[in-house]
mmCIF file of C-alpha atoms in Angstrom:
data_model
loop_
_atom_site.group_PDB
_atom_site.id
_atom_site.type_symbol
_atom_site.label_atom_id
_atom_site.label_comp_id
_atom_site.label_asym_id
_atom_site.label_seq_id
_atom_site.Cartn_x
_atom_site.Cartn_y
_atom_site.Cartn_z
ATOM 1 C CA UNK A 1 -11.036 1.204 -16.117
ATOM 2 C CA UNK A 2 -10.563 1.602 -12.793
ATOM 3 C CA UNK A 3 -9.993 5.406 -10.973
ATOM 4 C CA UNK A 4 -9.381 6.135 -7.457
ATOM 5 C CA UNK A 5 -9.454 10.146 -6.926
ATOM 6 C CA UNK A 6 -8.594 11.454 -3.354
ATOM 7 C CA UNK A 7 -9.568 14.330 -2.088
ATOM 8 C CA UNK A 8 -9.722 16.772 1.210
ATOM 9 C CA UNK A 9 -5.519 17.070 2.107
ATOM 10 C CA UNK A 10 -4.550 20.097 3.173
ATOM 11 C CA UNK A 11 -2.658 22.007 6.123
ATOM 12 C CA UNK A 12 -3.994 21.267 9.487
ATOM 13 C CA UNK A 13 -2.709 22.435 12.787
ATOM 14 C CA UNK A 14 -1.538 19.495 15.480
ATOM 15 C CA UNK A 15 -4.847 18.303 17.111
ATOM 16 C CA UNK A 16 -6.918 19.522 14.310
ATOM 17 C CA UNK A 17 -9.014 17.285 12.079
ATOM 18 C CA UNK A 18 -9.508 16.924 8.296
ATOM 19 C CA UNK A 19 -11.729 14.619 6.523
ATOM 20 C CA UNK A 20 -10.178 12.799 3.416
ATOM 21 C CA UNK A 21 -12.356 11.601 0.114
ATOM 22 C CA UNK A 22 -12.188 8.820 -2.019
ATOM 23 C CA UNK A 23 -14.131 8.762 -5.186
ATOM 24 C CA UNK A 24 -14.018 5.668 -6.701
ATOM 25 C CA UNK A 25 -15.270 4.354 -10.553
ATOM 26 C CA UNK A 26 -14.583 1.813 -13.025
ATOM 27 C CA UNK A 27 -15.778 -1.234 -10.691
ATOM 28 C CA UNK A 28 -18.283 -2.416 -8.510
ATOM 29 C CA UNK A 29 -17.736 -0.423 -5.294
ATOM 30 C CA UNK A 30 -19.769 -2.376 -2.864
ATOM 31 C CA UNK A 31 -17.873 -5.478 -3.460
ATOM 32 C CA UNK A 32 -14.387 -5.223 -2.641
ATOM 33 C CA UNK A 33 -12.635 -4.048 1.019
ATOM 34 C CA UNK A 34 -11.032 -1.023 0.651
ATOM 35 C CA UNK A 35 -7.956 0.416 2.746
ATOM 36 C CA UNK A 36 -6.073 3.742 3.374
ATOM 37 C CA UNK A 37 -2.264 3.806 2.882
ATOM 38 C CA UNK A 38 0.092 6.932 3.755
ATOM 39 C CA UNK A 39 3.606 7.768 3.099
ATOM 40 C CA UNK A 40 5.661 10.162 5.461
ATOM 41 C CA UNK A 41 8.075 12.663 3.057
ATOM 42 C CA UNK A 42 10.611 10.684 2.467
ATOM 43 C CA UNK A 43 9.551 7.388 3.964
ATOM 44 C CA UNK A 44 8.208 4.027 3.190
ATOM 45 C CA UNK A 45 4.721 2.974 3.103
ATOM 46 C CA UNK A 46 2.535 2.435 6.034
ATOM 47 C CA UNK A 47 -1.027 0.092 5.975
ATOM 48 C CA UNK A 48 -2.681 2.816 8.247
ATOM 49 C CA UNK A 49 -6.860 1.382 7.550
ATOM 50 C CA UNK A 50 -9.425 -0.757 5.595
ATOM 51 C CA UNK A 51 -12.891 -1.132 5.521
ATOM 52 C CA UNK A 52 -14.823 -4.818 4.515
ATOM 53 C CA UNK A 53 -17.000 -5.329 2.032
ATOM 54 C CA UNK A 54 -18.661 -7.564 3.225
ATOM 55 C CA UNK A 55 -19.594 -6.831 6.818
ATOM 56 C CA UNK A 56 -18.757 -3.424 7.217
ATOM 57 C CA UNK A 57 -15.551 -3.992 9.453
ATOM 58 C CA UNK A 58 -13.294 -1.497 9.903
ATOM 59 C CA UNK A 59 -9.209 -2.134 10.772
ATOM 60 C CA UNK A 60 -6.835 0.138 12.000
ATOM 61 C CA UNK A 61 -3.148 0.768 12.181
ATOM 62 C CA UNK A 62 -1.870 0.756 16.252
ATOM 63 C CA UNK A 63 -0.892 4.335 15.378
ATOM 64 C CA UNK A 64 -3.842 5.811 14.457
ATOM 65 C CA UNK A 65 -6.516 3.284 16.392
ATOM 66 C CA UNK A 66 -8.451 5.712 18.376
ATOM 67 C CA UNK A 67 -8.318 8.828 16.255
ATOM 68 C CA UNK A 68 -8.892 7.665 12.657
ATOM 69 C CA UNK A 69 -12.174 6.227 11.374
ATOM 70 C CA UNK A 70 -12.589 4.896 7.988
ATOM 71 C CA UNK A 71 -16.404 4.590 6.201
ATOM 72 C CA UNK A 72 -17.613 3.758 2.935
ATOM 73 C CA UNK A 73 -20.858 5.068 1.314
ATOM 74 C CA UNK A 74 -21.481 2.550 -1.639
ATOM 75 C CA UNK A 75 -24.655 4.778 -2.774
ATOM 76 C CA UNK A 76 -22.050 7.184 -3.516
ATOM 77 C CA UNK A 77 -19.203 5.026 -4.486
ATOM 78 C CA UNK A 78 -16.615 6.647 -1.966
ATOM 79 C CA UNK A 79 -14.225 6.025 0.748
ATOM 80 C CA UNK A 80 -13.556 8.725 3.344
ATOM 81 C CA UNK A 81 -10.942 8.350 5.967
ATOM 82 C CA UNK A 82 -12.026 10.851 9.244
ATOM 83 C CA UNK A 83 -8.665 12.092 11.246
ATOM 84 C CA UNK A 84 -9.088 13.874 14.584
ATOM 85 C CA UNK A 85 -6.262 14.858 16.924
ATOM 86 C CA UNK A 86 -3.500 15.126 14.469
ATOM 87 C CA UNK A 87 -0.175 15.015 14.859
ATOM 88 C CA UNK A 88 2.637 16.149 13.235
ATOM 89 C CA UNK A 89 3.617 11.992 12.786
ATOM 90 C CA UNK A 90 0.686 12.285 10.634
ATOM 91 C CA UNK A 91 2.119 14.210 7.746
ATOM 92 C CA UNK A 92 2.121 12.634 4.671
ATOM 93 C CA UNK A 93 0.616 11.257 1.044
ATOM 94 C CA UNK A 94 -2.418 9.429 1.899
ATOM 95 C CA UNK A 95 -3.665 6.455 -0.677
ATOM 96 C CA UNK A 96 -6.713 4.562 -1.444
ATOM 97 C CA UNK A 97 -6.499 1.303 -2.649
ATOM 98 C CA UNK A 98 -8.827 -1.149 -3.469
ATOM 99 C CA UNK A 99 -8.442 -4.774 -3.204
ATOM 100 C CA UNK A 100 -9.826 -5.815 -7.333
ATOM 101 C CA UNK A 101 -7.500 -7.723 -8.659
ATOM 102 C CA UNK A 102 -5.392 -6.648 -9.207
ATOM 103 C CA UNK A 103 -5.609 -3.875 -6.950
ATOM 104 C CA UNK A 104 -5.797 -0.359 -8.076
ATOM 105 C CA UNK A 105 -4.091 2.806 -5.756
ATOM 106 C CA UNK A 106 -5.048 6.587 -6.142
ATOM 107 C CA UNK A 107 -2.516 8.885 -6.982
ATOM 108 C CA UNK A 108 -2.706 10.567 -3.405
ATOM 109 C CA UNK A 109 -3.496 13.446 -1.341
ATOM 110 C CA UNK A 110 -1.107 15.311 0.662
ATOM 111 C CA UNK A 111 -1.617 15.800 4.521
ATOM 112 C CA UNK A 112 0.584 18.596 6.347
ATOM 113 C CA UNK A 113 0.111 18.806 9.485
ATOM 114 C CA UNK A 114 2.073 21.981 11.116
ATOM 115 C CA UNK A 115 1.802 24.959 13.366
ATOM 116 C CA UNK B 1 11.107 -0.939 12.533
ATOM 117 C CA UNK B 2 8.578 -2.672 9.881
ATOM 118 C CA UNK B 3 6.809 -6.424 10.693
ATOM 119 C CA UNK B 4 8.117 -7.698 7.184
ATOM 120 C CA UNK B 5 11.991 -7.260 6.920
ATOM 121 C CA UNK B 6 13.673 -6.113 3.813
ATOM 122 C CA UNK B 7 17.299 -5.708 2.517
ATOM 123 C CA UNK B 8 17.669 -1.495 2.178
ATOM 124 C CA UNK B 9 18.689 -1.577 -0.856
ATOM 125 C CA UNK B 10 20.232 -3.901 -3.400
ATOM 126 C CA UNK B 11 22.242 -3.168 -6.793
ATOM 127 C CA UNK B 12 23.737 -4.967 -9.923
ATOM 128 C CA UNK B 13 24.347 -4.198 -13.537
ATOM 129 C CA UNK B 14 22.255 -2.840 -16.176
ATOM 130 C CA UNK B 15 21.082 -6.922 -17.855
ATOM 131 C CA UNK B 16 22.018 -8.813 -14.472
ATOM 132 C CA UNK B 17 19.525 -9.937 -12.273
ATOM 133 C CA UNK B 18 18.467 -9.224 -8.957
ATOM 134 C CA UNK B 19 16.386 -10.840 -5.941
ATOM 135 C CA UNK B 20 14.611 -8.786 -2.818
ATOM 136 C CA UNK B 21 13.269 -10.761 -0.091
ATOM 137 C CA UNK B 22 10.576 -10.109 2.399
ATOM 138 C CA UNK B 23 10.848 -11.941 5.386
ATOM 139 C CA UNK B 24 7.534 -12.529 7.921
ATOM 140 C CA UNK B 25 6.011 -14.494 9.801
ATOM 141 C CA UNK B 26 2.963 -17.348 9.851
ATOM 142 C CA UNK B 27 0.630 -14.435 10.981
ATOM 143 C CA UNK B 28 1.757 -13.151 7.897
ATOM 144 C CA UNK B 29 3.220 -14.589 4.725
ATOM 145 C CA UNK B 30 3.556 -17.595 6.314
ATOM 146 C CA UNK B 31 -0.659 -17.512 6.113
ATOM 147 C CA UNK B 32 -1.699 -14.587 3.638
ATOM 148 C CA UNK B 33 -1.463 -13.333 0.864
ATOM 149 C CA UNK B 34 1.834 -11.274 -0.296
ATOM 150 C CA UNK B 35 1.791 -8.368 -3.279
ATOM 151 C CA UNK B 36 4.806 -6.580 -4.469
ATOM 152 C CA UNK B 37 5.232 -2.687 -4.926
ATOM 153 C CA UNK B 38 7.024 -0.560 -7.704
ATOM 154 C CA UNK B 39 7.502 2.812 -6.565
ATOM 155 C CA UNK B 40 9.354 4.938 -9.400
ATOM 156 C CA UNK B 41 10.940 8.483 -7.556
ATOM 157 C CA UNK B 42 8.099 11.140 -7.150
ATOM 158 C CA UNK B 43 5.363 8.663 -8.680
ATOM 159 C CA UNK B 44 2.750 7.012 -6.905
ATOM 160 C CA UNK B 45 3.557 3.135 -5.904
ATOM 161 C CA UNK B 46 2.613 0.635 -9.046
ATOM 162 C CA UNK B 47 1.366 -3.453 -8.091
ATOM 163 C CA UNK B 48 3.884 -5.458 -9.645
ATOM 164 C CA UNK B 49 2.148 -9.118 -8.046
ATOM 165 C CA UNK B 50 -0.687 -9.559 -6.250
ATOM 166 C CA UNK B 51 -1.990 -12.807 -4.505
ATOM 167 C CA UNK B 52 1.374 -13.848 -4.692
ATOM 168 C CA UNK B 53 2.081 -15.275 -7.896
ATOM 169 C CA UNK B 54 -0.143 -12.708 -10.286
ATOM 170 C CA UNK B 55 1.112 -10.285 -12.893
ATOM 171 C CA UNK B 56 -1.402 -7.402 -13.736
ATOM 172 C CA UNK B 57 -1.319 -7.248 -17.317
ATOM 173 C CA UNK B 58 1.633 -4.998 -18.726
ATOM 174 C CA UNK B 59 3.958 -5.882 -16.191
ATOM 175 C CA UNK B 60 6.951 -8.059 -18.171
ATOM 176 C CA UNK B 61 7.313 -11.783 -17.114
ATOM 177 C CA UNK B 62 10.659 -10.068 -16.121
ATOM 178 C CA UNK B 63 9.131 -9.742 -12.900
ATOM 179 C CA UNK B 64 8.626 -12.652 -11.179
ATOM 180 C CA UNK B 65 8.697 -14.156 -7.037
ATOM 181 C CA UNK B 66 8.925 -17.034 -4.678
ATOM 182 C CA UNK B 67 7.543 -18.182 -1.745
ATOM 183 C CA UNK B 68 8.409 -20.378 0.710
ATOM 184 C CA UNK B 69 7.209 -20.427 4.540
ATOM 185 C CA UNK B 70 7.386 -17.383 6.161
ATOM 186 C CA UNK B 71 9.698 -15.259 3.551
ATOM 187 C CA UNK B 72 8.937 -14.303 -0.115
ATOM 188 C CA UNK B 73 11.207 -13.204 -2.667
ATOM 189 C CA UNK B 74 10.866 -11.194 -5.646
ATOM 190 C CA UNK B 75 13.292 -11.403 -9.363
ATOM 191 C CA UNK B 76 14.254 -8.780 -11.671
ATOM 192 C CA UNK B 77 15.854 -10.136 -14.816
ATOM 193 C CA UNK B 78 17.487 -8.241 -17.339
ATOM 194 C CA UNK B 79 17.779 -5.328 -15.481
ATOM 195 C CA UNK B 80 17.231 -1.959 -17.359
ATOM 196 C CA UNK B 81 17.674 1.801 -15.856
ATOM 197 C CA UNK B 82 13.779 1.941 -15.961
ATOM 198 C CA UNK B 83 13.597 -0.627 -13.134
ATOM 199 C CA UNK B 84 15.449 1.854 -10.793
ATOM 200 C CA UNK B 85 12.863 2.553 -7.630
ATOM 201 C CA UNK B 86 11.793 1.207 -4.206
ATOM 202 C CA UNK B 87 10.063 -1.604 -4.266
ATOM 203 C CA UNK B 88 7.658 -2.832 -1.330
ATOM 204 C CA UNK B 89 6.247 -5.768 0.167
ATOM 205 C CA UNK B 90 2.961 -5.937 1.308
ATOM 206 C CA UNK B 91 0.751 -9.166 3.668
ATOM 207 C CA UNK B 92 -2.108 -9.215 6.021
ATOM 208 C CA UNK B 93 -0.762 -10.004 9.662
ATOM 209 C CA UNK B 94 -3.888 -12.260 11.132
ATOM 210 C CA UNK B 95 -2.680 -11.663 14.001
ATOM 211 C CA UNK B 96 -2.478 -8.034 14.602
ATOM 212 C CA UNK B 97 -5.632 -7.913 11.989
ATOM 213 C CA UNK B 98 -3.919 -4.651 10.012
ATOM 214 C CA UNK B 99 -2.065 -4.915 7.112
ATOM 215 C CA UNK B 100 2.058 -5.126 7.228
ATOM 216 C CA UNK B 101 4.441 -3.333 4.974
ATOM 217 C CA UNK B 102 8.484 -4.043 4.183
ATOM 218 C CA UNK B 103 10.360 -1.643 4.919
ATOM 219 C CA UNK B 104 11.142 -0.690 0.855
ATOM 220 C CA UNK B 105 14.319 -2.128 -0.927
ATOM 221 C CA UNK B 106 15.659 0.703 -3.173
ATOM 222 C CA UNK B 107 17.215 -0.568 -6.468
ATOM 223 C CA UNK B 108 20.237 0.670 -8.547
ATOM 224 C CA UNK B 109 21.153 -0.479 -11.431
ATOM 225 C CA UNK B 110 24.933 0.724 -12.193
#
């Protein structure tokens, strides 16, 4: 069966950074694209990154382009999801997903991100 | 204001049926692939169709969608109280080469 665990929320002050984990199991990592989704409290659901499998390209959301970086390691069968200059905009559930079919989401880790 | 349009919400009676559309574009739908999203209240979202015609297994045949163009529509039959949540669209946009969310439909079922 197929788990996605994420990892590495937390409270952050505005233009701090925090590193989210995504330990994935059940499949064959390397194969499939993978992509971060987040959900403001009380919003809908926002595409904010993904990752190829097969070439190593990386896609970004216009409103995180430039501070975000997604990367993979498939030796270690995670996805990590590096966010620098925060903003308060940022708050929010952050999701894992990968693209098996059918695809499989994590259950989320929360971001705050408040003075 | 999302790239894929959806109606806020939508309602009918507990047995009726129900449609919520998802409208794009050819950079979008119109081109890619479209999944559907079950998000019961304080639970993480669920795939109801992926690919845009496939049912993971245990989701009912209740559940089912059209396409057509740039727009893509997804059924409820026999609605039951269960079925009450948002429910999300979800394509690649070629164009803007990021992936596009609706903006959620939230169900009631009276």
């Amino acid at each position: 069966e197929v788990y996605l665990v994420e990892s590495g929320g937390g409270l952050v002050k505005p233009g701090g950074s925090l590193r989210l984990s995504c330990a994935a199991s059940g499949f064959t990592f390397s194969s499939y694209d993978m992509t971060w989704i987040r959900q403001a409290p009380g919003k809908g659901l926002e595409w904010v990154s993904g990752v190829s499998a097969s070439d190593g390209r990386t896609y970004y959301a216009d409103s995180v382009k430039g501070r975000f970086t997604i990367s993979r390691d498939n030796a270690k069968n995670s996805l990590y999801l590096q966010m620098n200059t925060l903003r308060a905009e940022d708050t929010a559930v952050y999701y894992c997903a990968s693209s098996t079919s059918p695809p499989h989401w994590g259950q989320g880790t929360l971001v705050t991100v408040s003075s | 204001q999302s790239v894929l349009t959806q109606p806020p919400s939508v309602s009918a009676a507990p047995g009726q049926k129900v449609t919520i559309s998802c409208s794009g574009s050819s950079s979008n739908i119109g081109n890619n692939y479209v999944s559907w999203y079950q998000q019961l209240p304080g639970t993480a979202p669920k795939v109801l169709i992926y690919e845009n015609n496939k049912r993971p297994s245990g989701i009912p045949d209740r559940f089912s969608v059209s396409k057509s163009g740039t727009s893509a529509t997804l059924g409820i039959t026999g609605l039951q109280t269960g079925d009450e949540a948002d429910y999300y669209c979800l394509s690649w946009d070629s164009s803007l080469s990021f992936g596009v969310f609706g903006g959620g439909t939230k169900l009631t079922v009276l």
